[in-house]
Coordinates of C-alpha atoms and ligand atoms in Angstrom, one line a residue:
Chain A
M1 CA 60.8 2.3 -8.9
T2 CA 59.5 2.5 -5.3
A3 CA 55.9 1.4 -5.1
L4 CA 55.4 2.2 -1.5
T5 CA 57.2 4.1 1.2
V6 CA 56.1 4.0 4.9
N7 CA 58.1 6.6 6.7
D8 CA 58.3 6.6 10.5
V9 CA 54.6 5.7 11.1
T10 CA 53.2 5.6 14.5
K11 CA 49.5 4.8 15.2
V12 CA 48.0 5.2 18.6
Y13 CA 44.4 4.2 19.2
G14 CA 42.4 6.1 21.7
S15 CA 43.9 8.5 24.2
G16 CA 44.8 8.9 27.8
H17 CA 45.4 5.7 29.9
T18 CA 43.3 3.6 27.4
A19 CA 45.6 4.5 24.5
V20 CA 47.0 1.6 22.5
R21 CA 50.2 2.0 20.6
A22 CA 49.5 -0.3 17.6
L23 CA 52.4 0.9 15.4
C24 CA 55.7 2.3 16.6
H25 CA 58.0 4.2 14.2
A26 CA 57.4 1.8 11.4
D27 CA 59.5 2.2 8.2
L28 CA 59.0 0.1 5.1
E29 CA 59.9 0.3 1.4
L30 CA 58.4 -1.8 -1.4
S31 CA 59.4 -1.8 -5.0
D32 CA 57.3 -2.5 -8.1
N33 CA 56.7 -6.1 -8.8
E34 CA 57.6 -7.0 -5.2
F35 CA 55.4 -9.3 -3.0
L36 CA 56.1 -9.0 0.6
A37 CA 55.0 -11.2 3.5
L38 CA 54.1 -9.5 6.8
L39 CA 54.5 -12.0 9.6
G40 CA 53.5 -11.4 13.2
P41 CA 51.5 -12.7 16.2
S42 CA 47.9 -11.7 16.8
G43 CA 47.6 -8.2 18.0
S44 CA 51.0 -7.2 16.7
G45 CA 49.6 -4.4 14.5
K46 CA 49.4 -6.1 11.1
T47 CA 45.9 -5.0 10.2
T48 CA 46.6 -1.6 11.5
L49 CA 49.7 -1.3 9.3
L50 CA 47.7 -2.4 6.2
S51 CA 44.9 0.0 7.1
V52 CA 47.3 2.9 7.4
I53 CA 49.0 2.0 4.1
G54 CA 45.7 1.7 2.3
G55 CA 44.4 5.1 3.6
L56 CA 41.7 3.6 5.8
L57 CA 43.3 4.9 8.9
S58 CA 45.3 8.1 9.4
P59 CA 48.6 7.5 11.2
T60 CA 49.2 9.4 14.4
E61 CA 52.6 10.3 13.1
G62 CA 54.6 9.7 9.9
S63 CA 53.7 9.5 6.3
V64 CA 52.8 7.0 3.6
T65 CA 53.6 7.5 -0.1
I66 CA 52.3 5.2 -2.8
G67 CA 53.9 5.6 -6.2
D68 CA 54.3 9.4 -6.3
T69 CA 51.3 10.2 -4.2
A70 CA 51.7 11.3 -0.6
L71 CA 48.7 9.5 0.7
T72 CA 48.8 11.0 4.1
E73 CA 48.7 14.5 2.6
L74 CA 45.3 13.8 0.9
S75 CA 41.9 14.8 2.2
K76 CA 39.5 12.0 3.3
K77 CA 37.7 12.4 0.1
E78 CA 40.8 12.2 -2.1
Q79 CA 41.9 9.2 -0.1
T80 CA 38.6 7.4 -0.8
R81 CA 39.1 8.1 -4.5
F82 CA 42.7 6.9 -4.3
R83 CA 41.5 3.7 -2.7
A84 CA 39.0 3.2 -5.5
N85 CA 41.6 3.5 -8.2
R86 CA 45.0 2.6 -6.9
V87 CA 44.7 0.2 -3.9
G88 CA 43.2 -3.3 -3.9
F89 CA 42.3 -4.5 -0.4
V90 CA 41.5 -8.1 0.6
F91 CA 40.1 -7.9 4.1
Q92 CA 40.6 -10.3 6.9
G93 CA 36.9 -11.1 6.9
F94 CA 36.3 -11.2 3.1
N95 CA 33.7 -8.5 3.3
L96 CA 31.7 -9.3 0.2
V97 CA 28.5 -7.4 -0.4
P98 CA 25.8 -10.0 0.5
F99 CA 23.2 -8.8 -2.0
L100 CA 25.6 -8.9 -5.0
T101 CA 26.5 -12.0 -6.9
A102 CA 30.2 -13.1 -7.2
R103 CA 30.4 -11.4 -10.5
E104 CA 28.6 -8.2 -9.3
N105 CA 31.0 -8.0 -6.3
L106 CA 33.6 -7.3 -9.0
T107 CA 31.6 -5.3 -11.5
V108 CA 30.4 -3.0 -8.7
M109 CA 33.9 -1.4 -8.9
A110 CA 32.8 0.0 -12.3
S111 CA 30.5 2.3 -10.3
I112 CA 33.2 3.1 -7.8
S113 CA 36.5 3.5 -9.6
D114 CA 37.2 5.8 -12.5
A115 CA 38.0 2.8 -14.8
P116 CA 35.6 2.5 -17.8
R117 CA 32.8 0.0 -17.3
S118 CA 33.9 -2.1 -20.4
E119 CA 37.4 -2.4 -19.0
I120 CA 36.0 -3.6 -15.6
E121 CA 33.7 -6.0 -17.3
D122 CA 36.5 -7.5 -19.4
R123 CA 38.8 -7.9 -16.5
T124 CA 36.0 -9.3 -14.4
D125 CA 35.4 -12.1 -16.9
Q126 CA 39.1 -12.8 -17.1
L127 CA 39.6 -12.8 -13.3
L128 CA 36.7 -15.1 -12.7
E129 CA 38.2 -17.4 -15.2
E130 CA 41.6 -17.3 -13.6
L131 CA 40.3 -17.6 -10.1
G132 CA 38.3 -20.7 -11.1
L133 CA 34.9 -19.0 -10.4
A134 CA 33.6 -19.0 -14.0
D135 CA 30.7 -21.3 -13.1
R136 CA 30.0 -19.7 -9.7
H137 CA 29.7 -16.2 -11.0
D138 CA 25.9 -16.0 -10.6
N139 CA 25.9 -17.1 -6.9
L140 CA 25.4 -14.9 -3.9
P141 CA 28.2 -14.9 -1.3
E142 CA 26.0 -17.0 1.0
E143 CA 25.9 -19.7 -1.6
L144 CA 29.7 -19.9 -1.9
S145 CA 32.3 -21.8 0.1
G146 CA 34.8 -20.0 2.2
G147 CA 37.5 -20.5 -0.4
E148 CA 35.3 -19.3 -3.1
R149 CA 34.4 -16.2 -1.2
Q150 CA 38.1 -15.6 -0.5
R151 CA 38.8 -15.8 -4.2
V152 CA 35.9 -13.4 -5.0
A153 CA 37.5 -10.9 -2.5
I154 CA 40.8 -11.3 -4.3
G155 CA 39.1 -10.7 -7.6
R156 CA 37.5 -7.5 -6.3
A157 CA 40.9 -6.3 -5.1
L158 CA 42.4 -6.8 -8.6
V159 CA 39.6 -5.8 -10.9
S160 CA 40.2 -2.0 -10.9
D161 CA 43.8 -2.7 -11.8
P162 CA 45.4 -1.1 -8.7
D163 CA 49.1 -0.5 -8.2
L164 CA 49.2 -1.9 -4.7
I165 CA 47.5 -4.9 -3.3
L166 CA 47.0 -5.4 0.4
V167 CA 45.9 -8.8 1.6
D168 CA 45.0 -9.5 5.2
E169 CA 45.4 -13.2 6.3
P170 CA 44.1 -14.8 3.1
T171 CA 44.5 -18.3 4.6
A172 CA 43.0 -17.8 8.0
S173 CA 39.8 -19.7 7.3
L174 CA 41.1 -22.1 4.7
D175 CA 42.7 -25.5 5.0
T176 CA 46.4 -25.8 4.0
E177 CA 45.7 -27.1 0.5
L178 CA 43.2 -24.4 -0.3
G179 CA 45.3 -21.8 1.5
T180 CA 48.4 -22.7 -0.6
Q181 CA 46.3 -22.5 -3.7
V182 CA 44.9 -19.1 -2.9
V183 CA 48.3 -17.7 -2.1
Q184 CA 49.9 -19.1 -5.2
L185 CA 47.1 -17.6 -7.2
L186 CA 47.6 -14.3 -5.5
A187 CA 51.3 -14.4 -6.2
S188 CA 50.8 -15.1 -9.8
E189 CA 48.2 -12.4 -10.2
I190 CA 50.6 -9.9 -8.6
K191 CA 53.6 -11.0 -10.6
S192 CA 51.8 -11.3 -14.0
R193 CA 50.3 -7.9 -13.6
G194 CA 53.4 -6.2 -12.3
K195 CA 51.9 -5.0 -9.0
A196 CA 53.3 -4.6 -5.6
G197 CA 51.7 -6.6 -2.8
I198 CA 51.7 -7.1 0.9
M199 CA 50.3 -10.2 2.5
V200 CA 49.7 -10.6 6.2
T201 CA 50.0 -14.1 7.4
H202 CA 50.6 -16.2 10.5
D203 CA 51.6 -19.1 8.4
L204 CA 55.3 -19.6 7.7
R205 CA 54.5 -22.1 4.8
M206 CA 53.1 -19.2 2.8
V207 CA 56.3 -17.3 2.9
E208 CA 57.9 -19.2 0.1
Y209 CA 55.5 -17.7 -2.5
T210 CA 56.7 -14.1 -1.6
D211 CA 59.9 -12.2 -2.4
R212 CA 60.6 -10.9 1.1
T213 CA 59.4 -11.2 4.7
V214 CA 59.0 -8.5 7.3
R215 CA 58.2 -9.4 10.9
I216 CA 56.1 -7.2 13.2
L217 CA 56.1 -7.5 16.9
D218 CA 54.2 -5.1 19.2
G219 CA 53.9 -2.6 16.5
E220 CA 57.6 -2.6 15.5
L221 CA 58.9 -3.8 12.2
L222 CA 61.9 -6.2 12.1
D223 CA 63.4 -7.0 8.7
G224 CA 64.3 -10.5 7.6
P225 CA 62.9 -13.9 8.3
G226 CA 64.4 -13.8 11.8
Chain B
M1 CA 22.2 3.0 -9.2
F2 CA 23.8 -0.3 -9.7
I3 CA 23.8 -1.4 -6.0
A4 CA 20.4 0.3 -5.5
L5 CA 18.7 -1.8 -8.1
R6 CA 20.6 -5.0 -7.3
D7 CA 19.6 -4.6 -3.6
L8 CA 16.0 -3.9 -4.5
W9 CA 15.9 -6.9 -6.8
R10 CA 17.5 -9.2 -4.2
S11 CA 15.0 -8.1 -1.5
K12 CA 11.9 -8.0 -3.7
L13 CA 9.6 -9.3 -1.1
R14 CA 10.7 -6.9 1.6
F15 CA 10.5 -3.9 -0.7
S16 CA 7.2 -4.9 -2.3
L17 CA 5.7 -5.1 1.2
L18 CA 7.0 -1.7 2.0
A19 CA 5.8 -0.3 -1.3
G20 CA 2.4 -1.9 -0.5
A21 CA 2.3 -0.2 2.9
V22 CA 3.3 3.1 1.4
G23 CA 0.8 2.6 -1.4
L24 CA -2.0 2.1 1.2
L25 CA -1.0 5.2 3.1
I26 CA -0.9 7.2 -0.2
F27 CA -4.3 5.8 -1.0
L28 CA -5.5 7.0 2.3
L29 CA -4.1 10.5 1.7
L30 CA -5.7 10.6 -1.8
F31 CA -9.0 9.2 -0.6
L32 CA -9.2 11.6 2.4
N33 CA -8.6 14.5 0.0
T34 CA -11.1 13.3 -2.5
L35 CA -13.6 12.7 0.3
S36 CA -13.1 16.2 1.7
A37 CA -13.6 17.7 -1.8
T38 CA -16.8 15.8 -2.2
L39 CA -18.1 16.7 1.2
L40 CA -17.2 20.4 0.8
G41 CA -18.8 20.2 -2.6
F42 CA -22.0 19.1 -1.0
F43 CA -21.8 21.9 1.5
I44 CA -20.9 24.8 -0.8
G45 CA -21.0 23.5 -4.4
A46 CA -23.9 25.9 -5.2
I47 CA -21.7 28.8 -4.3
E48 CA -18.3 27.6 -5.5
N49 CA -19.6 26.5 -8.9
N50 CA -22.2 29.3 -9.3
S51 CA -22.4 30.7 -12.8
A52 CA -22.2 34.2 -11.3
D53 CA -18.7 35.8 -11.0
V54 CA -19.5 37.8 -7.9
L55 CA -22.0 37.1 -5.2
V56 CA -23.4 39.9 -3.0
Y57 CA -24.3 39.2 0.6
E58 CA -25.9 41.4 3.3
D59 CA -22.8 42.8 5.1
T60 CA -24.0 41.7 8.5
A61 CA -24.6 38.1 7.4
R62 CA -21.0 37.2 7.8
R63 CA -21.0 35.3 4.5
N64 CA -23.8 33.1 5.6
L65 CA -26.2 32.8 2.8
Q66 CA -29.1 31.7 5.0
A67 CA -28.6 34.8 7.2
S68 CA -28.4 37.2 4.3
R69 CA -31.4 39.4 3.6
I70 CA -31.2 41.9 0.8
D71 CA -33.8 44.4 -0.3
P72 CA -34.8 43.7 -4.0
S73 CA -33.9 47.3 -4.9
V74 CA -30.2 46.5 -4.3
V75 CA -30.1 44.6 -7.7
G76 CA -30.5 47.9 -9.5
E77 CA -27.9 49.6 -7.3
V78 CA -25.4 46.9 -8.0
L79 CA -25.9 47.3 -11.7
T80 CA -24.6 50.9 -11.6
V81 CA -21.2 49.7 -10.2
P82 CA -18.5 49.9 -12.9
G83 CA -17.4 46.5 -14.2
V84 CA -20.8 45.0 -13.5
V85 CA -22.4 43.7 -16.8
A86 CA -25.5 42.0 -15.3
A87 CA -27.0 41.5 -11.9
A88 CA -29.9 39.1 -10.9
P89 CA -31.6 38.2 -7.6
I90 CA -31.0 34.9 -5.9
G91 CA -33.5 33.6 -3.2
E92 CA -32.8 30.6 -1.1
L93 CA -35.3 28.9 1.1
T94 CA -34.8 25.7 3.1
L95 CA -38.0 23.7 3.4
T96 CA -39.3 20.3 4.2
A97 CA -40.7 18.5 1.2
T98 CA -41.8 15.0 0.2
V99 CA -40.7 13.3 -2.8
D100 CA -41.8 9.7 -3.5
T101 CA -43.7 9.9 -0.1
E102 CA -40.4 10.4 1.7
L103 CA -39.9 13.5 3.9
T104 CA -36.7 15.3 3.2
D105 CA -35.0 18.7 3.5
L106 CA -34.8 20.8 0.4
S107 CA -32.8 23.9 -0.4
L108 CA -34.9 25.7 -3.0
W109 CA -33.1 28.4 -5.1
G110 CA -34.9 31.0 -7.1
V111 CA -32.6 32.4 -9.8
D112 CA -32.8 34.2 -13.1
L113 CA -32.8 31.3 -15.5
T114 CA -31.0 33.2 -18.2
G115 CA -29.0 35.7 -16.1
P116 CA -26.0 35.4 -13.6
G117 CA -26.7 32.6 -11.1
R118 CA -28.6 30.5 -13.6
P119 CA -28.3 26.7 -13.3
D120 CA -25.8 26.0 -16.0
P121 CA -25.0 23.6 -17.5
I122 CA -28.1 21.4 -17.4
V123 CA -26.4 18.0 -17.6
Q124 CA -29.6 16.1 -18.3
G125 CA -33.2 17.2 -19.0
R126 CA -34.1 20.9 -19.6
L127 CA -34.6 24.3 -17.9
P128 CA -37.6 24.4 -15.6
G129 CA -40.9 26.1 -16.8
P130 CA -43.8 27.0 -14.5
G131 CA -44.4 24.4 -11.8
E132 CA -41.0 22.8 -12.6
V133 CA -37.5 22.6 -11.1
V134 CA -34.1 21.2 -11.9
V135 CA -32.2 19.5 -9.0
D136 CA -28.6 18.8 -8.2
E137 CA -27.9 15.3 -9.5
S138 CA -26.6 14.2 -6.1
A139 CA -30.2 14.5 -4.9
T140 CA -31.1 11.4 -6.8
A141 CA -29.9 9.6 -3.6
E142 CA -32.9 11.2 -1.7
G143 CA -35.3 10.2 -4.5
F144 CA -35.2 13.4 -6.5
E145 CA -35.3 12.0 -10.0
I146 CA -36.5 13.4 -13.3
G147 CA -40.2 12.8 -13.6
E148 CA -40.8 12.8 -9.8
T149 CA -42.9 15.4 -8.2
I150 CA -41.8 17.4 -5.1
T151 CA -44.5 18.4 -2.7
L152 CA -43.6 21.3 -0.4
I153 CA -44.8 21.3 3.2
P154 CA -47.0 22.8 4.6
S155 CA -48.4 24.6 1.5
G156 CA -48.7 21.4 -0.7
T157 CA -47.2 23.2 -3.7
E158 CA -46.2 20.7 -6.3
L159 CA -43.0 21.0 -8.5
E160 CA -42.0 18.5 -11.1
I161 CA -38.3 17.6 -11.7
V162 CA -37.3 18.1 -15.3
G163 CA -33.5 18.2 -15.2
Y164 CA -30.2 17.9 -13.4
V165 CA -27.3 20.1 -12.7
Q166 CA -24.0 19.0 -11.2
D167 CA -21.9 20.0 -8.2
R168 CA -24.6 22.6 -7.2
R169 CA -25.6 21.1 -3.8
Y170 CA -26.0 23.5 -0.9
A171 CA -25.8 22.9 2.9
V172 CA -25.6 19.1 2.4
V173 CA -29.3 18.9 1.5
A174 CA -31.1 18.2 -1.8
T175 CA -30.9 21.4 -3.8
A176 CA -33.4 22.5 -6.5
Y177 CA -33.5 25.5 -8.8
L178 CA -36.4 27.3 -10.4
D179 CA -37.2 30.7 -11.9
F180 CA -37.0 33.6 -9.4
T181 CA -40.6 34.8 -10.0
R182 CA -41.9 31.2 -9.3
W183 CA -39.7 31.1 -6.2
V184 CA -41.4 34.3 -5.0
D185 CA -44.8 32.6 -5.5
V186 CA -43.5 29.6 -3.4
F187 CA -42.3 32.0 -0.7
E188 CA -45.7 33.7 -0.5
Q189 CA -47.4 30.4 -0.2
E190 CA -45.1 29.1 2.5
F191 CA -45.1 32.4 4.4
P192 CA -48.4 34.1 3.6
G193 CA -48.7 37.8 4.5
S194 CA -44.9 38.4 4.5
P195 CA -44.6 42.2 4.0
I196 CA -41.5 42.1 1.8
I197 CA -39.8 39.2 0.1
P198 CA -36.1 39.6 0.7
L199 CA -33.4 38.2 -1.6
S200 CA -30.6 36.1 -0.2
L201 CA -28.0 37.2 -2.7
V202 CA -27.4 39.2 -5.8
A203 CA -25.6 37.3 -8.6
V204 CA -23.3 39.5 -10.7
E205 CA -21.7 39.0 -14.0
I206 CA -18.6 41.1 -14.6
A207 CA -17.0 42.6 -17.7
S208 CA -14.5 40.2 -19.3
D209 CA -11.5 42.5 -18.5
E210 CA -12.3 42.8 -14.8
E211 CA -11.3 40.7 -11.9
A212 CA -14.1 39.2 -9.7
A213 CA -12.4 40.1 -6.4
V214 CA -11.8 43.7 -7.5
V215 CA -15.4 44.2 -8.7
G216 CA -16.6 42.5 -5.4
D217 CA -14.6 45.1 -3.4
R218 CA -16.0 47.9 -5.5
I219 CA -19.6 46.7 -4.9
T220 CA -18.8 46.5 -1.1
A221 CA -17.6 50.1 -1.3
M222 CA -20.3 51.6 -3.5
V223 CA -23.4 49.9 -2.3
A224 CA -24.6 50.4 1.2
G225 CA -25.2 47.4 3.5
V226 CA -23.7 44.7 1.3
E227 CA -20.5 42.8 0.7
G228 CA -19.5 41.6 -2.8
L229 CA -17.3 38.5 -3.0
D230 CA -15.9 36.4 -5.7
R231 CA -17.1 32.8 -5.7
V232 CA -14.0 31.2 -4.1
S233 CA -14.0 33.7 -1.2
A234 CA -17.7 33.4 -0.8
A235 CA -17.4 29.6 -0.7
S236 CA -14.5 29.4 1.7
G237 CA -16.0 32.2 3.8
T238 CA -19.2 30.3 4.5
P239 CA -19.3 29.5 8.2
G240 CA -18.4 26.0 8.9
V241 CA -16.2 25.5 5.8
D242 CA -13.1 26.4 7.8
S243 CA -13.6 23.9 10.5
I244 CA -14.4 21.2 8.0
S245 CA -11.3 21.8 6.0
Q246 CA -9.2 22.2 9.1
S247 CA -10.3 18.8 10.4
F248 CA -9.4 17.2 7.1
T249 CA -6.1 19.0 6.9
L250 CA -5.3 17.7 10.3
I251 CA -6.1 14.1 9.4
V252 CA -4.3 14.4 6.1
G253 CA -1.4 16.0 7.8
I254 CA -1.1 13.2 10.3
T255 CA -1.4 10.5 7.6
F256 CA 1.3 12.4 5.6
G257 CA 3.6 12.4 8.6
I258 CA 3.0 8.7 9.1
V259 CA 4.0 7.9 5.5
V260 CA 7.1 9.9 5.7
L261 CA 8.1 8.4 9.1
V262 CA 7.4 4.9 7.9
V263 CA 9.7 5.4 4.9
G264 CA 12.3 7.2 6.9
F265 CA 12.5 4.6 9.7
F266 CA 12.3 1.7 7.3
F267 CA 15.3 2.9 5.4
L268 CA 17.1 3.6 8.6
I269 CA 16.6 0.0 9.8
L270 CA 17.7 -1.2 6.4
T271 CA 20.7 1.0 6.5
V272 CA 21.7 -0.2 10.0
Q273 CA 21.3 -3.8 8.8
K274 CA 23.4 -3.2 5.7
L275 CA 26.0 -1.1 7.5
R276 CA 28.7 -3.7 7.1
S277 CA 28.2 -3.6 3.3
F278 CA 28.3 0.2 3.3
V279 CA 31.5 0.1 5.4
T280 CA 33.0 -2.4 2.9
L281 CA 32.0 -0.3 -0.1
R282 CA 33.4 2.8 1.5
A283 CA 36.7 0.9 2.2
V284 CA 37.0 -0.1 -1.4
G285 CA 36.6 3.5 -2.5
A286 CA 32.9 4.2 -2.8
S287 CA 32.1 7.9 -1.9
T288 CA 29.4 8.8 0.6
G289 CA 27.7 10.6 -2.3
Y290 CA 27.5 7.4 -4.3
L291 CA 26.0 5.4 -1.4
A292 CA 23.7 8.2 -0.4
G293 CA 22.6 8.5 -4.1
S294 CA 21.8 4.8 -4.1
L295 CA 19.7 5.1 -1.0
I296 CA 17.8 8.1 -2.3
A297 CA 17.2 6.3 -5.6
Q298 CA 15.7 3.4 -3.7
I299 CA 13.4 5.8 -1.8
I300 CA 12.3 7.5 -5.0
I301 CA 11.6 4.1 -6.7
L302 CA 9.7 3.0 -3.6
V303 CA 7.5 6.1 -3.3
L304 CA 6.7 6.1 -7.0
L305 CA 5.7 2.4 -6.8
G306 CA 3.6 3.2 -3.8
S307 CA 2.0 6.1 -5.5
V308 CA 1.1 4.0 -8.5
F309 CA -0.4 1.4 -6.2
G310 CA -2.3 4.1 -4.2
T311 CA -3.6 5.7 -7.4
L312 CA -4.8 2.3 -8.6
L313 CA -6.6 1.8 -5.3
L314 CA -8.2 5.3 -5.6
M315 CA -9.3 4.4 -9.1
G316 CA -10.8 1.2 -7.7
A317 CA -12.6 3.2 -4.9
T318 CA -14.0 5.7 -7.4
L319 CA -15.6 2.8 -9.3
G320 CA -18.1 2.9 -6.4
S321 CA -18.7 6.5 -7.3
N322 CA -22.3 7.5 -8.3
P323 CA -24.2 10.8 -8.7
A324 CA -25.4 10.5 -5.2
F325 CA -21.8 10.4 -3.9
P326 CA -19.4 11.5 -6.7
L327 CA -15.8 10.6 -6.2
S328 CA -13.2 11.3 -8.9
V329 CA -9.5 10.9 -9.5
D330 CA -8.0 14.4 -9.5
V331 CA -4.7 14.1 -11.5
R332 CA -3.4 17.3 -9.9
L333 CA -4.1 15.9 -6.4
V334 CA -2.3 12.6 -7.3
L335 CA 0.7 14.6 -8.6
T336 CA 0.8 17.0 -5.6
V337 CA 0.6 14.2 -3.0
T338 CA 3.2 12.1 -4.9
V339 CA 5.7 15.0 -5.1
A340 CA 5.1 16.0 -1.5
V341 CA 5.5 12.4 -0.2
L342 CA 8.6 12.1 -2.4
V343 CA 10.3 15.2 -1.2
F344 CA 9.7 14.5 2.5
S345 CA 10.6 10.9 2.2
V346 CA 13.9 11.8 0.7
L347 CA 14.4 14.3 3.5
S348 CA 13.6 11.5 6.0
G349 CA 16.2 9.4 4.1
L350 CA 18.8 11.9 5.2
L351 CA 18.7 10.2 8.6
S352 CA 20.1 7.1 6.9
V353 CA 22.5 9.1 4.8
R354 CA 23.9 10.6 8.0
R355 CA 24.4 7.1 9.3
I356 CA 26.2 6.1 6.1
A357 CA 28.4 9.2 6.2
R358 CA 29.5 8.3 9.8
A359 CA 30.4 4.7 8.8
D360 CA 34.2 4.3 9.3
P361 CA 35.8 2.4 6.4
A362 CA 38.6 1.3 8.7
E363 CA 36.1 -1.1 10.3
A364 CA 36.2 -3.1 7.2
A365 CA 39.8 -4.1 7.8
Q366 CA 39.1 -5.2 11.4
G367 CA 37.6 -8.6 10.5
T368 CA 34.2 -9.4 12.0
R369 CA 34.7 -7.2 15.1
Ligands
ATP401 N1 39.8 0.5 16.8 C1 40.7 0.1 17.7 N2 40.7 0.8 18.9 C2 41.6 0.4 19.9 N3 42.5 -0.5 19.8 C3 42.6 -1.2 18.6 C4 41.7 -0.9 17.5 N4 42.0 -1.7 16.5 C5 43.1 -2.4 16.9 N5 43.4 -2.1 18.2 C6 44.5 -2.7 19.0 O1 45.7 -2.5 18.2 C7 46.6 -3.6 18.3 C8 46.9 -4.1 16.9 O2 45.7 -4.5 16.3 P1 45.7 -5.2 14.8 O3 44.3 -5.4 14.5 O4 46.4 -4.3 13.9 O5 46.4 -6.6 15.1 P2 46.7 -7.8 14.1 O6 48.1 -7.9 14.0 O7 46.0 -7.5 12.8 O8 46.0 -9.0 14.9 P3 45.3 -10.3 14.3 O9 46.4 -11.2 13.8 O10 44.6 -10.8 15.5 O11 44.4 -9.8 13.2 C9 45.8 -4.6 19.1 O12 46.3 -4.5 20.4 C10 44.4 -4.2 19.1 O13 43.7 -4.5 20.2
MG402 MG1 44.4 -8.4 11.8

């Protein structure tokens, strides 16, 4: 089954002579249970691509289909709901809610997604355990280390049991050892739960944990490890 | 609700301080209203809480009791108006008097002790006999206490205080009530040789199936030279009442506006500070409605806390209440003020809701930019 289809997506920021073409006729397919690495230099359009795939940004041209839902056909409101239930996002800057504890940053999804609270609570406990945060669950983000925050962000992306997980530079602010740990963990979460996932990275060493690599340069996708 | 309560809990100090500030302002609102009720009561309590249903004024007096002069024969004419069950004269005289050797002003009311306009209920003591009066309890502040003797000036007539009524003060001076025929005697002693002794008002009791305003209009129409008014219109029509209530309305209105703006701006500041969290939550799929609901829930909790605090302060302030300056907690006032502050604070919260609605979830993806 195809988990994701990106069809001829172009994204232009702004207009006139300040316009920036961040994505240029991008095509991409991802099947279930596939973990893809997206590699590219800074400013090449990696975050933009993830944002378009996750329904945070509307493409200027082209379409995105996740599972059997044509995301780009949905209204803003429906896209929001779709994100809540079907897409898990790990942002480049963690983006935890500072007034919620590690555990609450996961359980808040019970108020946001349509999943029953009990299911979210169960999965939260399980995820905190798997992510090695069991004894840090009552701490606020400001009391956590960078790696711990990163893991909480991964937990939040997984807790509502989405079909597609989008991870933006999970290792940027981590040292190699911790970075490897986090990526391994992510890979095993995606594999064991049968999800599809895309991970943006600069770091070639992380590629070995993924199934496939796609490169991006100036908004254009190039298949293969090149 | 989840994030609303968590956020409140994690910023206890900040929200307590705001609830405190809102509480103080709500207290101010409640206290100003209570104060204005007490002051107006001092001014027109004798009219507003009169035992008569309808009060009849001279039509050229413009609802000013002290300018109203009615011929005694009018009482009989009023009695013939349909719907009128009883009518009795009221005479009012503002004099200087001494009580306990102190010189003070005194509003002396002559009324039918058993008819409409009677001082009822007597909260302490008994109805006055010859040479006796009952006073409004607030006059105890000026030394008018049961057992004391009032000496009228210049005649030297002596009247003993034998009872109290409540909320029957007039024109902000000590007010005393005695039988109408004794009042006529006092009038003659104070103004010897006066050819006629005019009444100030006629007090009317109406049939139980009639409405005071309707009977009042009927009296106006059927009896020449007078105007019949129900108590509330008579009280609010008294010259000066309007400007007093308007001044208070203005102060209360400004205070009200300040409460609402404080709440509105505070939440706007909080919203701007938390915008990054809102953007994140929008990005992971929270609807604007959910976030707006959380914000509104916080406002409601905050205003309710403030209202409880303000009411407690008001209760504290009314501990200082005494007969000379009665202050009481009016539950209806507390509820009205709370609901009004609530509604307008929620409206002012829409400023923040708009800010949340404009938050672009795509910003969450662009790192710390
Ligand atoms: N909101 C925006 N308005 C205008 N231009 C933008 C906006 N966001 C991104 N861009 C531009 O689009 C291009 C792609 O940006 P994007 O954030 O997708 O890059 P990236 O590959 O994620 O880079 P990095 O590795 O530094 O995170 C860049 O040239 C960037 O300056
Ligand atoms: Mg990026």
